[in-house]
Amino acid sequence: RFAQQGYFSPVFDRRHDLSIVAMYKISRRLSLNATFVYGSGDLRWLPTGRFTFSDVDGREFEPVVPDYEQRNNFRLPPYHRLDAGAVWRFFPKWGESDLTLSVINVYDRRNTFFLYLEPEFRDVGTDQNPIQFPERIAAKQVSLFPILPSITWNFKF
């Protein structure tokens, strides 16, 4: 409960978390694996509007202040990705060795890592006196880890 706002969902209110792992040993030397991860989106507290301050003459001045109506009022899109890999084992005279080829985020899902707010401006001045007015504030998404292939060689002797 938050003063004057009633009840709200906690920021870590992730209703669904699912992980599915599959491993298949084709032969003594070759095995395949895949992992699917799904999680419903986390909550964030984003502004629903903005306001500016005015002086006694009615002129607005910076800063533009965001207006937060209710806590945790926005749910991010669901997080999901598929990882896949193959392991080829070798048995040389000096020990053991394996070569692993893997791909993280196979279908290149751009999951939201975090959001930031950025004002979008509109030109209201003239060529001699350029003035930019903040027309709106947009939430921008930052994503990490696009499709990420890797090759690993492990050995024991």
mmCIF file of C-alpha atoms in Angstrom:
data_model
loop_
_atom_site.group_PDB
_atom_site.id
_atom_site.type_symbol
_atom_site.label_atom_id
_atom_site.label_comp_id
_atom_site.label_asym_id
_atom_site.label_seq_id
_atom_site.Cartn_x
_atom_site.Cartn_y
_atom_site.Cartn_z
ATOM 1 C CA ARG A 1 0.000 0.000 0.000
ATOM 2 C CA PHE A 2 1.310 3.448 -0.938
ATOM 3 C CA ALA A 3 0.066 6.672 0.644
ATOM 4 C CA GLN A 4 -3.040 8.018 -1.173
ATOM 5 C CA GLN A 5 -2.688 5.490 -3.997
ATOM 6 C CA GLY A 6 -4.217 2.370 -2.528
ATOM 7 C CA TYR A 7 -2.857 -1.032 -3.422
ATOM 8 C CA PHE A 8 -0.467 -1.724 -6.275
ATOM 9 C CA SER A 9 1.405 -4.720 -7.631
ATOM 10 C CA PRO A 10 5.029 -5.120 -6.514
ATOM 11 C CA VAL A 11 7.762 -4.443 -9.067
ATOM 12 C CA PHE A 12 8.832 -8.112 -9.074
ATOM 13 C CA ASP A 13 5.304 -9.374 -9.847
ATOM 14 C CA ARG A 14 6.234 -11.845 -12.561
ATOM 15 C CA ARG A 15 3.257 -14.180 -12.741
ATOM 16 C CA HIS A 16 4.763 -16.795 -15.032
ATOM 17 C CA ASP A 17 8.250 -18.316 -15.161
ATOM 18 C CA LEU A 18 8.840 -21.337 -17.370
ATOM 19 C CA SER A 19 12.026 -23.145 -18.381
ATOM 20 C CA ILE A 20 12.039 -26.233 -20.586
ATOM 21 C CA VAL A 21 15.268 -28.159 -21.146
ATOM 22 C CA ALA A 22 15.703 -30.971 -23.679
ATOM 23 C CA MET A 23 18.831 -33.094 -24.100
ATOM 24 C CA TYR A 24 19.233 -35.899 -26.620
ATOM 25 C CA LYS A 25 22.253 -38.184 -26.857
ATOM 26 C CA ILE A 26 22.460 -39.332 -30.474
ATOM 27 C CA SER A 27 25.598 -41.418 -30.028
ATOM 28 C CA ARG A 28 28.590 -41.778 -27.721
ATOM 29 C CA ARG A 29 30.137 -38.810 -29.502
ATOM 30 C CA LEU A 30 27.229 -36.509 -30.386
ATOM 31 C CA SER A 31 24.541 -34.928 -28.212
ATOM 32 C CA LEU A 32 22.055 -32.099 -28.793
ATOM 33 C CA ASN A 33 20.453 -29.744 -26.297
ATOM 34 C CA ALA A 34 17.884 -26.963 -26.282
ATOM 35 C CA THR A 35 16.484 -24.635 -23.626
ATOM 36 C CA PHE A 36 13.377 -22.476 -23.855
ATOM 37 C CA VAL A 37 12.829 -19.724 -21.263
ATOM 38 C CA TYR A 38 9.622 -17.709 -20.803
ATOM 39 C CA GLY A 39 8.680 -15.100 -18.217
ATOM 40 C CA SER A 40 5.757 -12.704 -18.129
ATOM 41 C CA GLY A 41 6.835 -9.076 -18.223
ATOM 42 C CA ASP A 42 8.034 -7.188 -15.155
ATOM 43 C CA LEU A 43 6.282 -4.069 -13.918
ATOM 44 C CA ARG A 44 7.680 -0.553 -14.288
ATOM 45 C CA TRP A 45 6.621 2.833 -12.981
ATOM 46 C CA LEU A 46 6.261 5.114 -16.020
ATOM 47 C CA PRO A 47 4.875 8.645 -16.180
ATOM 48 C CA THR A 48 1.414 9.092 -17.664
ATOM 49 C CA GLY A 49 1.897 12.756 -18.482
ATOM 50 C CA ARG A 50 4.041 15.801 -17.827
ATOM 51 C CA PHE A 51 3.752 19.358 -16.647
ATOM 52 C CA THR A 52 5.873 22.472 -16.600
ATOM 53 C CA PHE A 53 6.177 25.310 -14.150
ATOM 54 C CA SER A 54 5.185 28.849 -15.074
ATOM 55 C CA ASP A 55 6.398 32.112 -13.641
ATOM 56 C CA VAL A 56 4.085 35.025 -12.753
ATOM 57 C CA ASP A 57 4.079 36.232 -16.374
ATOM 58 C CA GLY A 58 2.855 32.809 -17.559
ATOM 59 C CA ARG A 59 6.103 31.895 -19.268
ATOM 60 C CA GLU A 60 6.972 28.222 -18.964
ATOM 61 C CA PHE A 61 10.471 27.253 -17.987
ATOM 62 C CA GLU A 62 12.432 24.075 -17.621
ATOM 63 C CA PRO A 63 12.336 21.445 -16.393
ATOM 64 C CA VAL A 64 9.456 19.470 -17.798
ATOM 65 C CA VAL A 65 8.355 17.320 -14.864
ATOM 66 C CA PRO A 66 6.931 13.829 -15.400
ATOM 67 C CA ASP A 67 3.570 13.055 -13.769
ATOM 68 C CA TYR A 68 3.415 9.629 -12.139
ATOM 69 C CA GLU A 69 -0.194 8.599 -11.586
ATOM 70 C CA GLN A 70 0.024 5.099 -10.172
ATOM 71 C CA ARG A 71 2.936 2.900 -9.096
ATOM 72 C CA ASN A 72 3.972 0.043 -11.388
ATOM 73 C CA ASN A 73 1.436 1.044 -14.024
ATOM 74 C CA PHE A 74 3.185 -0.541 -17.027
ATOM 75 C CA ARG A 75 4.041 -4.172 -17.731
ATOM 76 C CA LEU A 76 6.982 -4.923 -20.018
ATOM 77 C CA PRO A 77 6.490 -7.401 -22.881
ATOM 78 C CA PRO A 78 7.087 -11.066 -21.995
ATOM 79 C CA TYR A 79 10.679 -12.321 -21.967
ATOM 80 C CA HIS A 80 11.401 -15.439 -23.988
ATOM 81 C CA ARG A 81 14.250 -17.027 -25.874
ATOM 82 C CA LEU A 82 15.413 -20.344 -27.280
ATOM 83 C CA ASP A 83 18.985 -21.587 -26.881
ATOM 84 C CA ALA A 84 20.316 -24.611 -28.777
ATOM 85 C CA GLY A 85 23.587 -26.481 -28.932
ATOM 86 C CA ALA A 86 25.453 -29.543 -30.116
ATOM 87 C CA VAL A 87 28.392 -31.285 -28.411
ATOM 88 C CA TRP A 88 30.808 -33.498 -30.349
ATOM 89 C CA ARG A 89 33.091 -35.599 -28.109
ATOM 90 C CA PHE A 90 36.555 -36.833 -29.070
ATOM 91 C CA PHE A 91 38.641 -39.421 -27.265
ATOM 92 C CA PRO A 92 42.316 -38.893 -28.226
ATOM 93 C CA LYS A 93 45.101 -40.931 -26.607
ATOM 94 C CA TRP A 94 46.070 -38.095 -24.261
ATOM 95 C CA GLY A 95 42.610 -37.585 -22.645
ATOM 96 C CA GLU A 96 39.140 -36.321 -23.523
ATOM 97 C CA SER A 97 38.006 -33.434 -25.676
ATOM 98 C CA ASP A 98 34.734 -31.953 -26.869
ATOM 99 C CA LEU A 99 33.701 -29.283 -29.317
ATOM 100 C CA THR A 100 30.518 -27.375 -28.464
ATOM 101 C CA LEU A 101 28.580 -25.261 -30.939
ATOM 102 C CA SER A 102 25.793 -23.239 -29.345
ATOM 103 C CA VAL A 103 23.421 -20.446 -30.259
ATOM 104 C CA ILE A 104 21.858 -18.252 -27.585
ATOM 105 C CA ASN A 105 18.588 -16.540 -28.545
ATOM 106 C CA VAL A 106 18.125 -18.576 -31.734
ATOM 107 C CA TYR A 107 15.236 -16.505 -33.127
ATOM 108 C CA ASP A 108 16.858 -13.151 -32.249
ATOM 109 C CA ARG A 109 14.160 -11.942 -29.841
ATOM 110 C CA ARG A 110 14.883 -8.389 -28.644
ATOM 111 C CA ASN A 111 13.885 -8.764 -24.986
ATOM 112 C CA THR A 112 13.639 -5.576 -22.942
ATOM 113 C CA PHE A 113 16.567 -5.170 -20.543
ATOM 114 C CA PHE A 114 15.497 -1.701 -19.399
ATOM 115 C CA LEU A 115 13.537 1.374 -20.494
ATOM 116 C CA TYR A 116 14.610 4.992 -20.457
ATOM 117 C CA LEU A 117 12.638 8.151 -21.136
ATOM 118 C CA GLU A 118 13.655 10.509 -23.915
ATOM 119 C CA PRO A 119 11.930 13.753 -24.892
ATOM 120 C CA GLU A 120 10.937 14.242 -28.514
ATOM 121 C CA PHE A 121 11.217 17.856 -29.634
ATOM 122 C CA ARG A 122 9.296 19.994 -32.123
ATOM 123 C CA ASP A 123 10.757 23.101 -33.787
ATOM 124 C CA VAL A 124 8.666 26.163 -32.868
ATOM 125 C CA GLY A 125 11.135 28.931 -33.619
ATOM 126 C CA THR A 126 12.314 30.620 -36.763
ATOM 127 C CA ASP A 127 15.493 30.156 -38.785
ATOM 128 C CA GLN A 128 17.058 33.130 -36.992
ATOM 129 C CA ASN A 129 15.787 32.066 -33.557
ATOM 130 C CA PRO A 130 15.523 28.255 -33.419
ATOM 131 C CA ILE A 131 13.544 26.973 -30.443
ATOM 132 C CA GLN A 132 12.815 23.348 -29.710
ATOM 133 C CA PHE A 133 9.794 22.531 -27.571
ATOM 134 C CA PRO A 134 9.507 19.109 -25.905
ATOM 135 C CA GLU A 135 6.376 17.729 -27.577
ATOM 136 C CA ARG A 136 6.215 14.406 -25.759
ATOM 137 C CA ILE A 137 8.331 11.996 -23.772
ATOM 138 C CA ALA A 138 8.783 8.522 -25.244
ATOM 139 C CA ALA A 139 9.880 5.338 -23.496
ATOM 140 C CA LYS A 140 12.793 3.752 -25.372
ATOM 141 C CA GLN A 141 13.765 0.096 -25.032
ATOM 142 C CA VAL A 142 17.292 -1.226 -24.573
ATOM 143 C CA SER A 143 17.881 -4.888 -25.412
ATOM 144 C CA LEU A 144 20.931 -7.012 -24.749
ATOM 145 C CA PHE A 145 22.092 -10.167 -26.457
ATOM 146 C CA PRO A 146 20.774 -10.534 -29.962
ATOM 147 C CA ILE A 147 21.420 -13.923 -31.565
ATOM 148 C CA LEU A 148 24.760 -15.052 -30.134
ATOM 149 C CA PRO A 149 26.575 -18.054 -31.628
ATOM 150 C CA SER A 150 29.612 -19.542 -29.896
ATOM 151 C CA ILE A 151 32.168 -22.307 -30.339
ATOM 152 C CA THR A 152 33.904 -23.858 -27.333
ATOM 153 C CA TRP A 153 36.668 -26.438 -27.191
ATOM 154 C CA ASN A 154 37.142 -28.255 -23.871
ATOM 155 C CA PHE A 155 39.864 -30.771 -23.155
ATOM 156 C CA LYS A 156 41.116 -32.882 -20.240
ATOM 157 C CA PHE A 157 44.447 -34.679 -20.051
#
